[in-house]
């Protein structure tokens, strides 16, 4: 007998449900949700009832892991972006030493200067205004530039966090 993708998918879902608690499944779904979803959508993906999803989502909001928005009558739940950012900053601070952070900052600043020089603009937003729709390489560079700028901000924040931590310890 040949298994289909649907059979495999159903088995993976069944295993996930057997190996996790309803709270763990709701947590996983919310952790992956940056645009936000209703309790009904989360319930469907987490394999729980809507009241269970709503209860666990409220717990996640109360702990600061998730946040809510209103879309008409519907409450939308999504992961807390500040918490994700602070987690990335703490992780960098713990896993990467100061000289490596400084080297990364230097490399990313050089990469940003190369984009500025190549396109004779000062920001990805300015580049976006100049690009034609069919300029694939330019749009790829724009995405890479934005990512580099975001990564630079996170690394600089990790360095500042490290310095502040050392100052507070003195």
PDB file of C-alpha atoms in Angstrom:
ATOM      1  CA  UNK A   1       0.000   0.000   0.000  1.00  0.00           C
ATOM      2  CA  UNK A   2       1.321   3.425  -0.951  1.00  0.00           C
ATOM      3  CA  UNK A   3       0.993   6.276   1.524  1.00  0.00           C
ATOM      4  CA  UNK A   4      -0.100   9.650   0.198  1.00  0.00           C
ATOM      5  CA  UNK A   5       1.089  13.028   1.420  1.00  0.00           C
ATOM      6  CA  UNK A   6      -2.269  13.455   3.160  1.00  0.00           C
ATOM      7  CA  UNK A   7      -1.687  10.214   5.090  1.00  0.00           C
ATOM      8  CA  UNK A   8       1.779  11.370   6.143  1.00  0.00           C
ATOM      9  CA  UNK A   9       0.438  14.811   7.073  1.00  0.00           C
ATOM     10  CA  UNK A  10      -2.311  13.272   9.206  1.00  0.00           C
ATOM     11  CA  UNK A  11       0.217  11.018  10.958  1.00  0.00           C
ATOM     12  CA  UNK A  12       2.501  13.968  11.718  1.00  0.00           C
ATOM     13  CA  UNK A  13      -0.464  15.887  13.155  1.00  0.00           C
ATOM     14  CA  UNK A  14      -1.519  12.884  15.239  1.00  0.00           C
ATOM     15  CA  UNK A  15       2.037  12.443  16.573  1.00  0.00           C
ATOM     16  CA  UNK A  16       2.279  16.166  17.380  1.00  0.00           C
ATOM     17  CA  UNK A  17      -1.034  16.016  19.229  1.00  0.00           C
ATOM     18  CA  UNK A  18       0.053  12.901  21.181  1.00  0.00           C
ATOM     19  CA  UNK A  19       3.472  14.351  22.084  1.00  0.00           C
ATOM     20  CA  UNK A  20       2.392  17.843  23.203  1.00  0.00           C
ATOM     21  CA  UNK A  21      -0.115  19.527  25.467  1.00  0.00           C
ATOM     22  CA  UNK A  22      -2.792  21.859  24.095  1.00  0.00           C
ATOM     23  CA  UNK A  23      -0.898  24.794  25.636  1.00  0.00           C
ATOM     24  CA  UNK A  24       2.349  23.777  23.920  1.00  0.00           C
ATOM     25  CA  UNK A  25       0.603  23.573  20.551  1.00  0.00           C
ATOM     26  CA  UNK A  26      -1.067  26.977  20.966  1.00  0.00           C
ATOM     27  CA  UNK A  27       2.284  28.429  22.074  1.00  0.00           C
ATOM     28  CA  UNK A  28       4.009  27.026  18.950  1.00  0.00           C
ATOM     29  CA  UNK A  29       1.349  28.456  16.646  1.00  0.00           C
ATOM     30  CA  UNK A  30       1.421  31.897  18.273  1.00  0.00           C
ATOM     31  CA  UNK A  31       5.240  31.859  18.181  1.00  0.00           C
ATOM     32  CA  UNK A  32       5.024  31.448  14.385  1.00  0.00           C
ATOM     33  CA  UNK A  33       2.328  34.125  14.022  1.00  0.00           C
ATOM     34  CA  UNK A  34       3.655  37.602  13.310  1.00  0.00           C
ATOM     35  CA  UNK A  35       0.689  38.902  11.278  1.00  0.00           C
ATOM     36  CA  UNK A  36      -1.865  37.701  13.810  1.00  0.00           C
ATOM     37  CA  UNK A  37      -4.658  35.155  13.777  1.00  0.00           C
ATOM     38  CA  UNK A  38      -8.007  34.772  15.469  1.00  0.00           C
ATOM     39  CA  UNK A  39      -8.546  32.216  18.241  1.00  0.00           C
ATOM     40  CA  UNK A  40     -10.526  30.104  15.738  1.00  0.00           C
ATOM     41  CA  UNK A  41      -7.609  30.049  13.268  1.00  0.00           C
ATOM     42  CA  UNK A  42      -5.129  29.234  16.035  1.00  0.00           C
ATOM     43  CA  UNK A  43      -7.436  26.500  17.345  1.00  0.00           C
ATOM     44  CA  UNK A  44      -7.630  24.902  13.914  1.00  0.00           C
ATOM     45  CA  UNK A  45      -3.851  24.903  13.469  1.00  0.00           C
ATOM     46  CA  UNK A  46      -3.133  23.836  17.077  1.00  0.00           C
ATOM     47  CA  UNK A  47      -5.684  21.001  16.992  1.00  0.00           C
ATOM     48  CA  UNK A  48      -7.649  22.339  19.968  1.00  0.00           C
ATOM     49  CA  UNK A  49     -11.103  23.776  20.528  1.00  0.00           C
ATOM     50  CA  UNK A  50     -11.644  27.504  20.066  1.00  0.00           C
ATOM     51  CA  UNK A  51     -12.316  28.124  23.807  1.00  0.00           C
ATOM     52  CA  UNK A  52      -9.084  26.275  24.655  1.00  0.00           C
ATOM     53  CA  UNK A  53      -7.124  28.331  22.128  1.00  0.00           C
ATOM     54  CA  UNK A  54      -8.641  31.571  23.430  1.00  0.00           C
ATOM     55  CA  UNK A  55      -7.835  30.642  27.065  1.00  0.00           C
ATOM     56  CA  UNK A  56      -4.214  29.788  26.246  1.00  0.00           C
ATOM     57  CA  UNK A  57      -3.825  32.884  24.046  1.00  0.00           C
ATOM     58  CA  UNK A  58      -5.022  35.068  26.924  1.00  0.00           C
ATOM     59  CA  UNK A  59      -2.416  33.415  29.161  1.00  0.00           C
ATOM     60  CA  UNK A  60       0.273  34.168  26.569  1.00  0.00           C
ATOM     61  CA  UNK A  61      -0.894  37.799  26.403  1.00  0.00           C
ATOM     62  CA  UNK A  62      -0.815  38.060  30.222  1.00  0.00           C
ATOM     63  CA  UNK A  63       2.785  36.792  30.293  1.00  0.00           C
ATOM     64  CA  UNK A  64       3.867  39.254  27.587  1.00  0.00           C
ATOM     65  CA  UNK A  65       4.653  36.557  25.029  1.00  0.00           C
ATOM     66  CA  UNK A  66       1.735  37.551  22.784  1.00  0.00           C
ATOM     67  CA  UNK A  67      -0.217  40.701  22.040  1.00  0.00           C
ATOM     68  CA  UNK A  68      -3.629  41.444  20.616  1.00  0.00           C
ATOM     69  CA  UNK A  69      -5.219  43.690  18.010  1.00  0.00           C
ATOM     70  CA  UNK A  70      -8.872  44.237  17.212  1.00  0.00           C
ATOM     71  CA  UNK A  71     -10.202  43.677  13.708  1.00  0.00           C
ATOM     72  CA  UNK A  72     -13.811  44.697  14.059  1.00  0.00           C
ATOM     73  CA  UNK A  73     -15.352  42.306  16.584  1.00  0.00           C
ATOM     74  CA  UNK A  74     -12.480  39.799  16.279  1.00  0.00           C
ATOM     75  CA  UNK A  75      -9.472  39.683  18.589  1.00  0.00           C
ATOM     76  CA  UNK A  76      -6.278  38.878  16.703  1.00  0.00           C
ATOM     77  CA  UNK A  77      -3.392  37.244  18.568  1.00  0.00           C
ATOM     78  CA  UNK A  78       0.261  37.441  17.524  1.00  0.00           C
ATOM     79  CA  UNK A  79       3.671  37.042  19.078  1.00  0.00           C
ATOM     80  CA  UNK A  80       5.036  40.075  20.886  1.00  0.00           C
ATOM     81  CA  UNK A  81       7.647  41.540  18.547  1.00  0.00           C
ATOM     82  CA  UNK A  82       9.506  43.341  21.375  1.00  0.00           C
ATOM     83  CA  UNK A  83       9.945  40.075  23.226  1.00  0.00           C
ATOM     84  CA  UNK A  84      11.295  38.378  20.082  1.00  0.00           C
ATOM     85  CA  UNK A  85      13.745  41.245  19.553  1.00  0.00           C
ATOM     86  CA  UNK A  86      14.968  41.156  23.157  1.00  0.00           C
ATOM     87  CA  UNK A  87      15.394  37.404  22.885  1.00  0.00           C
ATOM     88  CA  UNK A  88      17.582  37.837  19.772  1.00  0.00           C
ATOM     89  CA  UNK A  89      19.643  40.522  21.521  1.00  0.00           C
ATOM     90  CA  UNK A  90      20.169  38.384  24.648  1.00  0.00           C
ATOM     91  CA  UNK A  91      21.060  35.348  22.533  1.00  0.00           C
ATOM     92  CA  UNK A  92      23.690  37.334  20.619  1.00  0.00           C
ATOM     93  CA  UNK A  93      25.109  38.741  23.842  1.00  0.00           C
ATOM     94  CA  UNK A  94      25.457  35.246  25.300  1.00  0.00           C
ATOM     95  CA  UNK A  95      26.763  33.450  22.178  1.00  0.00           C
ATOM     96  CA  UNK A  96      29.040  36.049  20.569  1.00  0.00           C
ATOM     97  CA  UNK A  97      31.933  37.832  22.263  1.00  0.00           C
ATOM     98  CA  UNK A  98      32.587  41.558  22.059  1.00  0.00           C
ATOM     99  CA  UNK A  99      35.334  41.406  19.371  1.00  0.00           C
ATOM    100  CA  UNK A 100      33.055  39.308  17.135  1.00  0.00           C
ATOM    101  CA  UNK A 101      30.202  41.791  17.624  1.00  0.00           C
ATOM    102  CA  UNK A 102      32.527  44.664  16.711  1.00  0.00           C
ATOM    103  CA  UNK A 103      33.774  42.807  13.610  1.00  0.00           C
ATOM    104  CA  UNK A 104      30.187  42.096  12.542  1.00  0.00           C
ATOM    105  CA  UNK A 105      29.253  45.751  12.931  1.00  0.00           C
ATOM    106  CA  UNK A 106      32.248  46.798  10.847  1.00  0.00           C
ATOM    107  CA  UNK A 107      31.400  44.283   8.082  1.00  0.00           C
ATOM    108  CA  UNK A 108      27.726  45.254   7.956  1.00  0.00           C
ATOM    109  CA  UNK A 109      28.528  48.966   7.823  1.00  0.00           C
ATOM    110  CA  UNK A 110      30.906  48.282   4.916  1.00  0.00           C
ATOM    111  CA  UNK A 111      28.193  46.289   3.134  1.00  0.00           C
ATOM    112  CA  UNK A 112      25.709  49.149   3.590  1.00  0.00           C
ATOM    113  CA  UNK A 113      28.266  51.627   2.199  1.00  0.00           C
ATOM    114  CA  UNK A 114      28.686  49.387  -0.867  1.00  0.00           C
ATOM    115  CA  UNK A 115      24.915  49.560  -1.514  1.00  0.00           C
ATOM    116  CA  UNK A 116      24.948  53.333  -1.029  1.00  0.00           C
ATOM    117  CA  UNK A 117      27.856  53.714  -3.452  1.00  0.00           C
ATOM    118  CA  UNK A 118      26.525  51.233  -6.005  1.00  0.00           C
ATOM    119  CA  UNK A 119      23.122  52.906  -6.279  1.00  0.00           C
ATOM    120  CA  UNK A 120      24.112  56.452  -5.207  1.00  0.00           C
ATOM    121  CA  UNK A 121      21.346  56.579  -2.577  1.00  0.00           C
ATOM    122  CA  UNK A 122      21.388  56.752   1.215  1.00  0.00           C
ATOM    123  CA  UNK A 123      18.667  54.244   2.111  1.00  0.00           C
ATOM    124  CA  UNK A 124      16.793  51.193   0.832  1.00  0.00           C
ATOM    125  CA  UNK A 125      13.644  53.319   0.772  1.00  0.00           C
ATOM    126  CA  UNK A 126      15.278  55.789  -1.612  1.00  0.00           C
ATOM    127  CA  UNK A 127      16.461  52.897  -3.776  1.00  0.00           C
ATOM    128  CA  UNK A 128      12.918  51.462  -3.886  1.00  0.00           C
ATOM    129  CA  UNK A 129      11.665  54.748  -5.346  1.00  0.00           C
ATOM    130  CA  UNK A 130      14.230  54.576  -8.145  1.00  0.00           C
ATOM    131  CA  UNK A 131      13.901  50.921  -9.179  1.00  0.00           C
ATOM    132  CA  UNK A 132      11.808  49.766 -12.107  1.00  0.00           C
ATOM    133  CA  UNK A 133       9.574  46.752 -11.546  1.00  0.00           C
ATOM    134  CA  UNK A 134      11.707  44.492 -13.759  1.00  0.00           C
ATOM    135  CA  UNK A 135      15.082  45.254 -12.095  1.00  0.00           C
ATOM    136  CA  UNK A 136      15.459  41.897 -10.353  1.00  0.00           C
ATOM    137  CA  UNK A 137      19.020  42.440  -9.138  1.00  0.00           C
ATOM    138  CA  UNK A 138      18.144  45.837  -7.700  1.00  0.00           C
ATOM    139  CA  UNK A 139      15.166  44.424  -5.779  1.00  0.00           C
ATOM    140  CA  UNK A 140      17.324  41.561  -4.489  1.00  0.00           C
ATOM    141  CA  UNK A 141      19.912  44.092  -3.311  1.00  0.00           C
ATOM    142  CA  UNK A 142      17.156  46.172  -1.718  1.00  0.00           C
ATOM    143  CA  UNK A 143      15.979  43.154   0.319  1.00  0.00           C
ATOM    144  CA  UNK A 144      19.552  42.278   1.313  1.00  0.00           C
ATOM    145  CA  UNK A 145      20.239  45.909   2.284  1.00  0.00           C
ATOM    146  CA  UNK A 146      17.142  46.027   4.514  1.00  0.00           C
ATOM    147  CA  UNK A 147      18.122  42.738   6.143  1.00  0.00           C
ATOM    148  CA  UNK A 148      21.679  43.964   6.726  1.00  0.00           C
ATOM    149  CA  UNK A 149      20.362  47.187   8.239  1.00  0.00           C
ATOM    150  CA  UNK A 150      18.043  45.225  10.577  1.00  0.00           C
ATOM    151  CA  UNK A 151      20.847  42.851  11.567  1.00  0.00           C
ATOM    152  CA  UNK A 152      23.168  45.797  12.210  1.00  0.00           C
ATOM    153  CA  UNK A 153      20.614  47.362  14.540  1.00  0.00           C
ATOM    154  CA  UNK A 154      20.259  44.091  16.477  1.00  0.00           C
ATOM    155  CA  UNK A 155      24.019  43.590  16.784  1.00  0.00           C
ATOM    156  CA  UNK A 156      24.488  47.217  17.896  1.00  0.00           C
ATOM    157  CA  UNK A 157      21.712  46.728  20.471  1.00  0.00           C
ATOM    158  CA  UNK A 158      23.416  43.547  21.734  1.00  0.00           C
ATOM    159  CA  UNK A 159      26.667  45.453  22.112  1.00  0.00           C
ATOM    160  CA  UNK A 160      24.919  48.328  23.933  1.00  0.00           C
ATOM    161  CA  UNK A 161      23.091  45.822  26.156  1.00  0.00           C
ATOM    162  CA  UNK A 162      26.413  44.158  26.991  1.00  0.00           C
ATOM    163  CA  UNK A 163      28.018  47.506  27.839  1.00  0.00           C
ATOM    164  CA  UNK A 164      25.060  48.563  29.979  1.00  0.00           C
ATOM    165  CA  UNK A 165      25.128  45.228  31.813  1.00  0.00           C
ATOM    166  CA  UNK A 166      28.819  45.696  32.631  1.00  0.00           C
ATOM    167  CA  UNK A 167      28.204  49.270  33.834  1.00  0.00           C
ATOM    168  CA  UNK A 168      25.390  48.150  36.112  1.00  0.00           C
ATOM    169  CA  UNK A 169      27.570  45.407  37.556  1.00  0.00           C
ATOM    170  CA  UNK A 170      30.235  47.933  38.620  1.00  0.00           C
TER     171      UNK A 170
END
